[in-house]
XYZ file of C-alpha atoms in Angstrom:
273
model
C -2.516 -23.302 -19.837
C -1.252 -21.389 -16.695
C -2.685 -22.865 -13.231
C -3.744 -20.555 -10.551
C -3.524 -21.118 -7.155
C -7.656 -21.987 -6.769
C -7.986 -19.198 -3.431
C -7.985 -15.344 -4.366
C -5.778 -13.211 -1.843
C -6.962 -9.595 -0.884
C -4.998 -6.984 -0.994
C -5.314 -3.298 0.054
C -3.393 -0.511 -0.274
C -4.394 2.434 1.961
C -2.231 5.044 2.809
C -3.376 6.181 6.514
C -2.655 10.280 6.824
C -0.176 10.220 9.774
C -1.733 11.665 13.383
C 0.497 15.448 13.423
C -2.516 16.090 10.065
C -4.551 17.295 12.917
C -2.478 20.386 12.660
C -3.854 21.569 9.547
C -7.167 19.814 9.329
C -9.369 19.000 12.513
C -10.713 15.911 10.581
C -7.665 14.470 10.778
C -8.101 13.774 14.529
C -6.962 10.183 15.050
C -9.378 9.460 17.812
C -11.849 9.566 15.896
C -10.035 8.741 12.343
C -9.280 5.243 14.009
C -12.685 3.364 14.650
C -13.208 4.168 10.902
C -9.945 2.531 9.750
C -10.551 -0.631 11.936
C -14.525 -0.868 10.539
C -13.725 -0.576 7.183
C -10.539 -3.290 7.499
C -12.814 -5.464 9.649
C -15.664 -5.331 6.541
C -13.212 -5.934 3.826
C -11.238 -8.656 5.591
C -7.979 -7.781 3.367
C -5.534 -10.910 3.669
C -2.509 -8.527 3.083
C -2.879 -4.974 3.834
C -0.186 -2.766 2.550
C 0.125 0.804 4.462
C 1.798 4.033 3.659
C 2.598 6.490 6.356
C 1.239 5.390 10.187
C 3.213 6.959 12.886
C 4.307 4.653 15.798
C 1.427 5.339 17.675
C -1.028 4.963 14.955
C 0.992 1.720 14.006
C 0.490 0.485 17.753
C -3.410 0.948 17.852
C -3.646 -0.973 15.018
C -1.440 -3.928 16.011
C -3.580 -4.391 19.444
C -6.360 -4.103 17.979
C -5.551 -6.758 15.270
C -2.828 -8.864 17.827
C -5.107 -12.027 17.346
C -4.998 -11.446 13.196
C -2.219 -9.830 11.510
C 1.144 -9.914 12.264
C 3.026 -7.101 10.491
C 6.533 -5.853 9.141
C 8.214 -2.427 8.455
C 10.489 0.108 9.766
C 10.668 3.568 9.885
C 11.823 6.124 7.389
C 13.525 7.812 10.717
C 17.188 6.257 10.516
C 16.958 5.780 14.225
C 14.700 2.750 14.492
C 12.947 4.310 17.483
C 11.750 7.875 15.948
C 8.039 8.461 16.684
C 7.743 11.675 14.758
C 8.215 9.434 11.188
C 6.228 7.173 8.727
C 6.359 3.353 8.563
C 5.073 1.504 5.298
C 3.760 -1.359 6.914
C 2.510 -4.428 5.536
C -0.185 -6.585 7.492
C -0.971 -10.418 6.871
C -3.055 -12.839 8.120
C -0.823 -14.985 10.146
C -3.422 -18.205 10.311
C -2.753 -17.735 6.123
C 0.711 -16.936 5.323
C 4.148 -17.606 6.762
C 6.145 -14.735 6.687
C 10.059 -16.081 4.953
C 11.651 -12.913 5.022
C 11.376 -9.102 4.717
C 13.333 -5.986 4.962
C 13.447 -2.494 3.555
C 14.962 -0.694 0.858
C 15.567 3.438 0.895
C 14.721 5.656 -1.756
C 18.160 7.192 -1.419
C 22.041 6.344 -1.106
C 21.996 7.503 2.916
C 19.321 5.120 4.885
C 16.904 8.052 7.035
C 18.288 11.214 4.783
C 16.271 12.725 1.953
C 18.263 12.361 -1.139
C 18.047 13.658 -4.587
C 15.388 16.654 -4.763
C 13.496 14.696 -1.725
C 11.493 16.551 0.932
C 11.638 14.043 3.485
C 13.303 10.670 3.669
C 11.471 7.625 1.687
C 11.568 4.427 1.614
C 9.846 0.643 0.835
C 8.895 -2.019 2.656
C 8.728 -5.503 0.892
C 8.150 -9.660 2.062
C 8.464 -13.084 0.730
C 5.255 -14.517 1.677
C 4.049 -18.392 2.216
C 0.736 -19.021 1.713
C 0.166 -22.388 4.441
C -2.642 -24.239 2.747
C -0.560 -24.224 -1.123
C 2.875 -23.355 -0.197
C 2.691 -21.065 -2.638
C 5.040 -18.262 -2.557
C 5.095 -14.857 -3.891
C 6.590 -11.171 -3.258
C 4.972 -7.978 -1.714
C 6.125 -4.449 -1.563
C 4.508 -1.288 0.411
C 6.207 1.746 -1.528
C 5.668 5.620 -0.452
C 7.284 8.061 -2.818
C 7.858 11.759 -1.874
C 5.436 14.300 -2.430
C 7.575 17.183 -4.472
C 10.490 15.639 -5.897
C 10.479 15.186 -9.440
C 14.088 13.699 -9.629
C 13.022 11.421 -6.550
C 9.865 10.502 -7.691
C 11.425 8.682 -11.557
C 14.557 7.447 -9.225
C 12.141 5.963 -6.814
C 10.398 3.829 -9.713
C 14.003 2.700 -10.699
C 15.003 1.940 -7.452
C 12.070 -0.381 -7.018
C 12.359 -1.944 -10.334
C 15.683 -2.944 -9.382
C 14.892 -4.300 -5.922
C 12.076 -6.582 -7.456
C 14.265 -7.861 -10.177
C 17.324 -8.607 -6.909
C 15.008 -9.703 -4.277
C 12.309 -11.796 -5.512
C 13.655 -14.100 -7.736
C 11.112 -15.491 -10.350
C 8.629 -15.175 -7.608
C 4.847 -13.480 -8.557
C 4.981 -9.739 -6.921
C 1.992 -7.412 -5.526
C 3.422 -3.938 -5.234
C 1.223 -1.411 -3.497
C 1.559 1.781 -2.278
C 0.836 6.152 -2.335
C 3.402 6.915 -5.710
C 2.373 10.623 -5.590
C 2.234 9.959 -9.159
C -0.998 10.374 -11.206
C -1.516 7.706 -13.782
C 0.696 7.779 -16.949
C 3.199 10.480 -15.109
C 6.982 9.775 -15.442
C 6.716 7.400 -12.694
C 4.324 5.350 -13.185
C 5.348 4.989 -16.714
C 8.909 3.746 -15.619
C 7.216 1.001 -13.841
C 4.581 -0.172 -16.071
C 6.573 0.173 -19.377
C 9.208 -1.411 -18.016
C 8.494 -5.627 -19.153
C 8.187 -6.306 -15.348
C 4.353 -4.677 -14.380
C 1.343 -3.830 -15.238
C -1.611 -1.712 -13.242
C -4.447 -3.655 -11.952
C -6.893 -0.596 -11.971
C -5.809 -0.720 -16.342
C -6.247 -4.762 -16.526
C -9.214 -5.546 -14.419
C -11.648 -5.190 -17.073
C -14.798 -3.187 -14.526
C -12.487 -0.981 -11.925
C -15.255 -0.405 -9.553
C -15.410 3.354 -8.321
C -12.348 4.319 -10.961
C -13.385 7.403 -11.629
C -13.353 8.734 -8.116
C -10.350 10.339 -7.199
C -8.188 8.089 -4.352
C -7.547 11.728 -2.380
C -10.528 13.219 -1.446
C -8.920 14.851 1.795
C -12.266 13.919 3.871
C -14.844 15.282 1.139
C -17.925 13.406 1.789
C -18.556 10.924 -0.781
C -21.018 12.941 -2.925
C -18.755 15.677 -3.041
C -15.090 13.369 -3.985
C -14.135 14.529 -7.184
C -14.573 12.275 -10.032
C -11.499 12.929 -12.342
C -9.990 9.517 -12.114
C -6.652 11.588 -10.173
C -5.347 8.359 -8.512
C -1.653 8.428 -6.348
C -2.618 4.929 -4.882
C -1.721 1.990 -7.169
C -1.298 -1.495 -7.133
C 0.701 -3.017 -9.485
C 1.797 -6.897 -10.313
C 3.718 -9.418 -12.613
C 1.144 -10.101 -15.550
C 2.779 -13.484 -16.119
C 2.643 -14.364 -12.392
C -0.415 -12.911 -11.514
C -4.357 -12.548 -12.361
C -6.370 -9.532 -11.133
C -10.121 -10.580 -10.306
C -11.038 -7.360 -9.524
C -10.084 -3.740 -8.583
C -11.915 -1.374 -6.468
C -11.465 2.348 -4.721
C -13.329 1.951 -0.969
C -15.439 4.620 -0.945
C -17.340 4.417 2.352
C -17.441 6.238 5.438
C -18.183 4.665 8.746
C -20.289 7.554 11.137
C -19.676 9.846 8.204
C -16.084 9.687 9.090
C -13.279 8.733 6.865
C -9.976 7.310 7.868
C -7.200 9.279 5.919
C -7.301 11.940 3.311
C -6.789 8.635 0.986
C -9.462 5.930 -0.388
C -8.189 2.422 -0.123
C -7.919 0.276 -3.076
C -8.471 -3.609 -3.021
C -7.495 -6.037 -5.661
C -8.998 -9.626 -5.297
C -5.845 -11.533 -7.309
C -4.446 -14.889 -8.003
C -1.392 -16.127 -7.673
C -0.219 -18.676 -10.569
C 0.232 -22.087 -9.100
């Protein structure tokens, strides 16, 4: 029989709606978006926390406020390094936990910082080879952010990643989270999970707590989020390599205030030993 590493690691994916959304939606105000993103991170107590989206500024809140817990690694989808005005797919992890090995990015298009194929805006992935301390265990994470509107970018996107996986991580076990702008069973998701190499912890984890919400209630209080199961967050992993202990969309509010027009989702998983 398989042995499994005997610790769960936590895992979130939560794309955070960048700060400019406060253009088109006053609840998008970061001020006040931000004490809700740090309560409900500080309640779940994710061990790896996968991001989509974060604007510098947003992304250097979030690091002071967590400088004595997570370090972090990404870039941004700007191809000049020091663009404020563009996303970053970050990922977070507990430093006392896990030694970071290595990490880097890979674009969602020939040209690094251009759009590519039917694109809106530039896209792109952030992934790390992690060491967990205490079982020097190792395994593979990726934060992925697809575009919004193209179709042809959207399937190339899935490919793209597929092929990263399979180059980067070896035979290592992989968590791959991230805002696919791709409902369940689209053309997208499809390529990945019918592809040999993943499968979709909300399908496997037997009881997907708060499933049937929809992970982009754009700031609808919670009794008004739509329940028609329209998820663009996923979090998918190597079946052989890894166990999913649970799944769950984070529902809450903190002061009645969300922090993006996205729900989080955790997965509690093991990594086999």
């Amino acid at each position: 029989a398989k042995k499994w590493c005997p610790d769960p690691v936590r895992v979130g994916s939560y794309n955070i709606q960048v700060s400019r959304a406060v253009e088109w939606d006053p609840r998008a105000d970061w001020t006040k978006r931000l004490p809700a993103v740090t309560a409900l991170i500080d309640e779940y107590d994710f061990d790896i926390l996968c991001s989509q989206e974060p604007y510098r500024g947003q992304m250097d809140d979030l690091i002071s406020y967590y400088k004595d817990k997570y370090n972090w690694v990404g870039r941004t989808t700007a191809a000049d390094s020091l663009e404020t005005m563009a996303a970053y797919n970050p990922i977070f992890y507990r430093k006392d936990r896990f030694e970071m090995l290595r990490w880097g990015i890979e674009w969602f298009t020939a040209v690094p910082g251009t759009t590519g194929y039917d694109a809106a805006t530039p896209r792109n992935m952030t992934w790390a080879h992690f060491r967990e301390k205490k079982s020097a265990k190792e395994f593979f994470c990726v934060s992925a952010h697809y575009d919004h509107k193209g179709k042809e970018a959207k399937n190339m996107a899935s490919y793209i990643l597929l092929d990263a996986v399979k180059r980067l991580s070896g035979n290592l076990p992989v968590i791959i989270c991230g805002d696919f702008n791709s409902l369940d069973f689209s053309e997208p998701y499809n390529i990945l999970v019918e592809s040999g190499q993943l499968a979709d912890s909300y399908v496997t984890c037997g009881d997907p707590v708060n499933g049937d919400f929809t992970s982009i209630p754009s700031y609808k209080a919670r009794e008004d989020i739509p329940k028609n199961k329209k998820h663009l967050d996923h979090v998918f992993y190597t079946p052989n390599s890894v166990k999913v202990l649970s799944w769950k969309l984070i529902t809450d509010s903190y002061d009645g205030k969300f922090g993006s027009d996205h729900l989080p989702i955790m997965a509690d998983v093991l990594i086999a030993n």
